[in-house]
Amino acid sequence: MPRYKLTLEYDGGPFAGWQRQDDVPTVQGVLEAAAEAINGAPVTAHSAGRTDAGVHALGQVAHLDLEKDFPTHTVRDALNQHMRPHPVAVLEAERVGEDFHARFSAKKRHYLYRLVDRRPPLTLDKGHVWRVPYRLDAEAMHQAAQVLVGQHDFTTFRDSQCQADSPVKTLEAISVSRVGAEIHLTCRAISFLHRQVRSMTGSLVEVGSGKWSARDLRAVLDAADRQRCGPVAPPDGLYLTKVDYEA
């Protein structure tokens, strides 16, 4: 059975996350229904990461096996046709070998978190960025964020429902910068704990507001205590932007 690697873009707002669930819309469910329509038989789609409800993607990667050998552009266009009007699009489809797995073959995952620090409510970007109604110090956030880089016990930033075997992860890079009217937090790692990025973002906003210092963030990390985490950022501003694989 031919295996296809898909690069996906989606608005997570209408979905209860990536993972298929009964009686609620999910990205996996929409993709699998579209794949079944062109395959003529049920299809299971595997992703690089199970994004939560409300989390978006600019470069999610999934793979699926079809019973027929279609041209890649046909797979892309047919899936997009059958997924309408859901806000999910296959940006690219390519043939890969049977040893490729969207999750287990991934080498790096990249995330972006978008914030805007303004008093007025959001209009055009509502649901796609976190509005913080007071001024944030992006530079202080960036400097403090560097204490998170490296291998650590990230229990403080781990959701209580996380199913990972260990809270120890290696954060390869994190950056906070002001981009026009927004503040962008970007980070990269092989893998992340459940809600780790949103938890780190919420704690860094405590730094940006002046409530915490970089030393406070270090103490919170070292405590390995979920109760010490700052408010968890909402899903609205989080995007899975890219997944790296070996060439």
mmCIF file of C-alpha atoms in Angstrom:
data_model
loop_
_atom_site.group_PDB
_atom_site.id
_atom_site.type_symbol
_atom_site.label_atom_id
_atom_site.label_comp_id
_atom_site.label_asym_id
_atom_site.label_seq_id
_atom_site.Cartn_x
_atom_site.Cartn_y
_atom_site.Cartn_z
ATOM 1 C CA MET A 1 0.000 0.000 0.000
ATOM 2 C CA PRO A 2 1.501 3.370 -1.007
ATOM 3 C CA ARG A 3 2.311 5.642 1.932
ATOM 4 C CA TYR A 4 1.819 9.390 1.663
ATOM 5 C CA LYS A 5 3.362 12.084 3.826
ATOM 6 C CA LEU A 6 1.063 15.093 4.186
ATOM 7 C CA THR A 7 1.890 18.626 5.308
ATOM 8 C CA LEU A 8 -1.214 20.189 6.827
ATOM 9 C CA GLU A 9 -2.441 23.628 7.777
ATOM 10 C CA TYR A 10 -5.490 24.075 9.978
ATOM 11 C CA ASP A 11 -7.418 26.413 12.217
ATOM 12 C CA GLY A 12 -7.803 24.519 15.485
ATOM 13 C CA GLY A 13 -10.668 26.669 16.742
ATOM 14 C CA PRO A 14 -13.575 24.460 15.570
ATOM 15 C CA PHE A 15 -11.889 21.214 16.621
ATOM 16 C CA ALA A 16 -11.542 19.248 19.845
ATOM 17 C CA GLY A 17 -7.895 18.710 18.943
ATOM 18 C CA TRP A 18 -6.137 16.391 16.511
ATOM 19 C CA GLN A 19 -7.085 13.007 17.942
ATOM 20 C CA ARG A 20 -10.226 11.265 16.715
ATOM 21 C CA GLN A 21 -13.085 11.310 19.226
ATOM 22 C CA ASP A 22 -16.707 10.245 19.154
ATOM 23 C CA ASP A 23 -19.363 12.894 18.549
ATOM 24 C CA VAL A 24 -16.991 15.883 18.340
ATOM 25 C CA PRO A 25 -15.117 17.275 15.325
ATOM 26 C CA THR A 26 -11.371 16.595 15.220
ATOM 27 C CA VAL A 27 -8.682 17.159 12.614
ATOM 28 C CA GLN A 28 -7.865 13.457 12.428
ATOM 29 C CA GLY A 29 -11.531 12.620 11.975
ATOM 30 C CA VAL A 30 -11.963 15.096 9.112
ATOM 31 C CA LEU A 31 -8.787 13.901 7.377
ATOM 32 C CA GLU A 32 -9.658 10.225 7.737
ATOM 33 C CA ALA A 33 -13.174 10.759 6.387
ATOM 34 C CA ALA A 34 -11.720 12.500 3.340
ATOM 35 C CA ALA A 35 -9.139 9.746 2.856
ATOM 36 C CA GLU A 36 -11.802 7.064 3.080
ATOM 37 C CA ALA A 37 -13.823 8.846 0.397
ATOM 38 C CA ILE A 38 -10.980 8.559 -2.118
ATOM 39 C CA ASN A 39 -9.663 5.214 -0.886
ATOM 40 C CA GLY A 40 -12.938 3.329 -0.782
ATOM 41 C CA ALA A 41 -12.029 1.832 2.604
ATOM 42 C CA PRO A 42 -11.259 3.147 6.116
ATOM 43 C CA VAL A 43 -7.888 4.866 6.542
ATOM 44 C CA THR A 44 -5.914 5.671 9.698
ATOM 45 C CA ALA A 45 -3.934 8.919 9.722
ATOM 46 C CA HIS A 46 -0.901 9.309 12.006
ATOM 47 C CA SER A 47 0.424 12.741 12.973
ATOM 48 C CA ALA A 48 3.689 14.179 14.192
ATOM 49 C CA GLY A 49 1.910 15.677 17.197
ATOM 50 C CA ARG A 50 -1.533 15.505 18.782
ATOM 51 C CA THR A 51 -2.408 19.180 19.007
ATOM 52 C CA ASP A 52 -4.932 20.150 21.693
ATOM 53 C CA ALA A 53 -8.354 21.677 21.202
ATOM 54 C CA GLY A 54 -8.011 25.157 19.739
ATOM 55 C CA VAL A 55 -4.338 24.785 18.759
ATOM 56 C CA HIS A 56 -3.488 25.624 15.155
ATOM 57 C CA ALA A 57 -0.985 24.260 12.642
ATOM 58 C CA LEU A 58 0.997 25.801 9.825
ATOM 59 C CA GLY A 59 3.103 22.713 9.185
ATOM 60 C CA GLN A 60 1.629 19.653 10.862
ATOM 61 C CA VAL A 61 2.819 16.390 9.289
ATOM 62 C CA ALA A 62 0.760 13.233 8.961
ATOM 63 C CA HIS A 63 1.002 10.023 7.003
ATOM 64 C CA LEU A 64 -1.533 7.552 5.712
ATOM 65 C CA ASP A 65 -1.619 4.466 3.501
ATOM 66 C CA LEU A 66 -3.921 4.197 0.495
ATOM 67 C CA GLU A 67 -4.855 1.111 -1.475
ATOM 68 C CA LYS A 68 -4.220 2.775 -4.844
ATOM 69 C CA ASP A 69 -1.117 4.493 -6.164
ATOM 70 C CA PHE A 70 -2.362 8.014 -6.885
ATOM 71 C CA PRO A 71 -0.212 10.911 -8.144
ATOM 72 C CA THR A 72 0.711 13.107 -5.188
ATOM 73 C CA HIS A 73 -1.088 16.139 -6.574
ATOM 74 C CA THR A 74 -4.242 14.051 -6.904
ATOM 75 C CA VAL A 75 -4.013 12.992 -3.257
ATOM 76 C CA ARG A 76 -3.535 16.607 -2.158
ATOM 77 C CA ASP A 77 -6.371 17.996 -4.242
ATOM 78 C CA ALA A 78 -8.811 15.155 -3.565
ATOM 79 C CA LEU A 79 -8.307 15.343 0.182
ATOM 80 C CA ASN A 80 -8.785 19.105 0.126
ATOM 81 C CA GLN A 81 -11.982 18.716 -1.903
ATOM 82 C CA HIS A 82 -13.461 16.218 0.534
ATOM 83 C CA MET A 83 -12.446 18.192 3.641
ATOM 84 C CA ARG A 84 -14.444 21.247 2.636
ATOM 85 C CA PRO A 85 -15.769 23.322 4.354
ATOM 86 C CA HIS A 86 -13.616 22.402 7.355
ATOM 87 C CA PRO A 87 -10.636 24.743 7.892
ATOM 88 C CA VAL A 88 -8.034 22.074 7.083
ATOM 89 C CA ALA A 89 -5.795 22.037 4.022
ATOM 90 C CA VAL A 90 -3.178 19.644 2.697
ATOM 91 C CA LEU A 91 -0.374 21.907 1.529
ATOM 92 C CA GLU A 92 1.775 19.116 0.149
ATOM 93 C CA ALA A 93 1.590 15.361 -0.390
ATOM 94 C CA GLU A 94 4.577 13.169 -1.173
ATOM 95 C CA ARG A 95 5.288 9.471 -1.511
ATOM 96 C CA VAL A 96 7.459 7.998 1.249
ATOM 97 C CA GLY A 97 8.729 4.559 2.125
ATOM 98 C CA GLU A 98 7.062 2.132 4.489
ATOM 99 C CA ASP A 99 9.659 2.926 7.153
ATOM 100 C CA PHE A 100 8.508 6.559 7.407
ATOM 101 C CA HIS A 101 6.309 7.415 10.385
ATOM 102 C CA ALA A 102 5.031 10.949 10.947
ATOM 103 C CA ARG A 103 5.545 10.703 14.705
ATOM 104 C CA PHE A 104 8.434 8.330 15.253
ATOM 105 C CA SER A 105 10.591 9.542 12.348
ATOM 106 C CA ALA A 106 10.379 13.196 13.456
ATOM 107 C CA LYS A 107 13.647 14.783 14.584
ATOM 108 C CA LYS A 108 12.533 18.279 15.581
ATOM 109 C CA ARG A 109 9.239 20.016 16.292
ATOM 110 C CA HIS A 110 8.866 23.798 16.048
ATOM 111 C CA TYR A 111 6.169 25.863 17.754
ATOM 112 C CA LEU A 112 5.138 29.508 17.623
ATOM 113 C CA TYR A 113 3.070 31.297 20.234
ATOM 114 C CA ARG A 114 1.534 34.661 19.246
ATOM 115 C CA LEU A 115 0.666 37.296 21.853
ATOM 116 C CA VAL A 116 -0.536 40.865 21.578
ATOM 117 C CA ASP A 117 -0.266 43.237 24.526
ATOM 118 C CA ARG A 118 -2.998 45.795 24.026
ATOM 119 C CA ARG A 119 -6.008 47.071 25.908
ATOM 120 C CA PRO A 120 -8.587 46.996 23.067
ATOM 121 C CA PRO A 121 -10.259 43.659 22.342
ATOM 122 C CA LEU A 122 -9.327 41.586 19.322
ATOM 123 C CA THR A 123 -11.423 41.615 16.173
ATOM 124 C CA LEU A 124 -9.694 40.065 13.145
ATOM 125 C CA ASP A 125 -7.278 37.927 15.176
ATOM 126 C CA LYS A 126 -9.726 36.707 17.792
ATOM 127 C CA GLY A 127 -9.099 33.019 18.416
ATOM 128 C CA HIS A 128 -5.664 33.165 16.780
ATOM 129 C CA VAL A 129 -3.611 35.174 19.259
ATOM 130 C CA TRP A 130 -3.607 35.651 23.025
ATOM 131 C CA ARG A 131 -4.458 39.199 24.029
ATOM 132 C CA VAL A 132 -2.789 40.352 27.223
ATOM 133 C CA PRO A 133 -4.343 43.712 28.191
ATOM 134 C CA TYR A 134 -1.152 45.313 29.543
ATOM 135 C CA ARG A 135 2.331 46.054 28.284
ATOM 136 C CA LEU A 136 4.865 43.213 28.326
ATOM 137 C CA ASP A 137 8.648 43.455 28.349
ATOM 138 C CA ALA A 138 9.564 41.111 25.484
ATOM 139 C CA GLU A 139 13.286 41.451 26.088
ATOM 140 C CA ALA A 140 12.946 40.456 29.751
ATOM 141 C CA MET A 141 10.874 37.473 28.643
ATOM 142 C CA HIS A 142 13.543 36.429 26.148
ATOM 143 C CA GLN A 143 16.366 36.698 28.665
ATOM 144 C CA ALA A 144 14.455 34.750 31.310
ATOM 145 C CA ALA A 145 13.436 32.086 28.786
ATOM 146 C CA GLN A 146 17.051 31.079 28.307
ATOM 147 C CA VAL A 147 17.033 29.335 31.717
ATOM 148 C CA LEU A 148 14.664 26.817 30.133
ATOM 149 C CA VAL A 149 17.114 25.822 27.391
ATOM 150 C CA GLY A 150 18.770 22.427 27.798
ATOM 151 C CA GLN A 151 17.793 19.183 29.462
ATOM 152 C CA HIS A 152 15.589 19.639 32.533
ATOM 153 C CA ASP A 153 12.882 18.024 34.577
ATOM 154 C CA PHE A 154 9.934 20.033 33.209
ATOM 155 C CA THR A 155 7.397 18.764 35.757
ATOM 156 C CA THR A 156 6.429 22.362 36.572
ATOM 157 C CA PHE A 157 5.377 22.888 32.965
ATOM 158 C CA ARG A 158 3.754 19.473 32.509
ATOM 159 C CA ASP A 159 -0.015 19.028 32.435
ATOM 160 C CA SER A 160 -1.374 16.672 35.064
ATOM 161 C CA GLN A 161 -2.883 14.512 32.300
ATOM 162 C CA CYS A 162 0.417 14.149 30.425
ATOM 163 C CA GLN A 163 1.115 10.539 29.439
ATOM 164 C CA ALA A 164 4.834 10.897 28.702
ATOM 165 C CA ASP A 165 7.042 8.325 30.418
ATOM 166 C CA SER A 166 9.348 10.984 31.864
ATOM 167 C CA PRO A 167 9.137 14.726 32.616
ATOM 168 C CA VAL A 168 12.734 15.150 31.422
ATOM 169 C CA LYS A 169 12.958 16.877 28.049
ATOM 170 C CA THR A 170 15.595 18.822 26.147
ATOM 171 C CA LEU A 171 14.524 22.251 24.955
ATOM 172 C CA GLU A 172 16.934 23.099 22.147
ATOM 173 C CA ALA A 173 15.998 26.743 21.663
ATOM 174 C CA ILE A 174 13.468 29.342 22.756
ATOM 175 C CA SER A 175 13.165 32.955 21.671
ATOM 176 C CA VAL A 176 10.850 35.830 22.493
ATOM 177 C CA SER A 177 10.747 38.913 20.283
ATOM 178 C CA ARG A 178 8.448 41.760 19.365
ATOM 179 C CA VAL A 179 7.208 41.493 15.778
ATOM 180 C CA GLY A 180 5.198 44.550 14.853
ATOM 181 C CA ALA A 181 2.243 44.767 17.227
ATOM 182 C CA GLU A 182 2.759 41.183 18.400
ATOM 183 C CA ILE A 183 5.139 39.262 20.633
ATOM 184 C CA HIS A 184 6.258 35.938 19.207
ATOM 185 C CA LEU A 185 7.608 33.065 21.263
ATOM 186 C CA THR A 186 9.276 30.337 19.227
ATOM 187 C CA CYS A 187 10.745 27.091 20.511
ATOM 188 C CA ARG A 188 12.294 23.907 19.175
ATOM 189 C CA ALA A 189 12.777 20.422 20.622
ATOM 190 C CA ILE A 190 12.652 16.787 19.637
ATOM 191 C CA SER A 191 9.414 16.489 21.596
ATOM 192 C CA PHE A 192 7.387 18.330 24.213
ATOM 193 C CA LEU A 193 5.298 17.380 27.219
ATOM 194 C CA HIS A 194 1.549 17.873 27.165
ATOM 195 C CA ARG A 195 0.857 21.633 27.305
ATOM 196 C CA GLN A 196 4.521 22.391 27.953
ATOM 197 C CA VAL A 197 4.688 25.292 25.498
ATOM 198 C CA ARG A 198 1.503 26.886 26.805
ATOM 199 C CA SER A 199 2.692 26.453 30.384
ATOM 200 C CA MET A 200 6.078 28.028 29.660
ATOM 201 C CA THR A 201 4.397 30.884 27.788
ATOM 202 C CA GLY A 202 2.073 31.675 30.677
ATOM 203 C CA SER A 203 4.986 31.749 33.105
ATOM 204 C CA LEU A 204 7.015 33.985 30.795
ATOM 205 C CA VAL A 205 4.117 36.439 30.701
ATOM 206 C CA GLU A 206 4.541 36.684 34.478
ATOM 207 C CA VAL A 207 8.106 37.814 33.748
ATOM 208 C CA GLY A 208 7.010 40.202 31.012
ATOM 209 C CA SER A 209 4.507 41.848 33.330
ATOM 210 C CA GLY A 210 7.162 42.398 35.996
ATOM 211 C CA LYS A 211 5.625 39.980 38.511
ATOM 212 C CA TRP A 212 8.526 37.520 38.176
ATOM 213 C CA SER A 213 12.237 37.860 37.518
ATOM 214 C CA ALA A 214 14.481 35.464 35.615
ATOM 215 C CA ARG A 215 15.588 34.152 39.001
ATOM 216 C CA ASP A 216 11.968 33.451 39.916
ATOM 217 C CA LEU A 217 11.499 31.486 36.682
ATOM 218 C CA ARG A 218 14.620 29.447 37.449
ATOM 219 C CA ALA A 219 13.267 28.651 40.921
ATOM 220 C CA VAL A 220 9.923 27.624 39.450
ATOM 221 C CA LEU A 221 11.651 25.300 36.963
ATOM 222 C CA ASP A 222 13.926 23.797 39.613
ATOM 223 C CA ALA A 223 10.999 23.180 41.963
ATOM 224 C CA ALA A 224 9.615 20.509 39.583
ATOM 225 C CA ASP A 225 6.192 21.294 41.046
ATOM 226 C CA ARG A 226 3.155 21.828 38.820
ATOM 227 C CA GLN A 227 1.594 24.064 41.462
ATOM 228 C CA ARG A 228 4.416 26.595 40.911
ATOM 229 C CA CYS A 229 3.567 27.097 37.219
ATOM 230 C CA GLY A 230 2.149 30.437 36.152
ATOM 231 C CA PRO A 231 -1.256 30.666 34.459
ATOM 232 C CA VAL A 232 -1.356 28.359 31.438
ATOM 233 C CA ALA A 233 -1.663 30.301 28.192
ATOM 234 C CA PRO A 234 -4.831 29.621 26.171
ATOM 235 C CA PRO A 235 -4.626 27.522 23.006
ATOM 236 C CA ASP A 236 -5.579 30.443 20.750
ATOM 237 C CA GLY A 237 -2.047 31.667 20.056
ATOM 238 C CA LEU A 238 -0.266 28.320 19.660
ATOM 239 C CA TYR A 239 0.834 26.982 16.265
ATOM 240 C CA LEU A 240 2.752 23.861 15.281
ATOM 241 C CA THR A 241 4.808 25.465 12.533
ATOM 242 C CA LYS A 242 7.214 22.817 11.295
ATOM 243 C CA VAL A 243 8.401 19.243 11.792
ATOM 244 C CA ASP A 244 11.901 18.231 10.715
ATOM 245 C CA TYR A 245 12.885 14.845 9.336
ATOM 246 C CA GLU A 246 16.164 13.485 8.088
ATOM 247 C CA ALA A 247 16.715 14.197 4.408
#
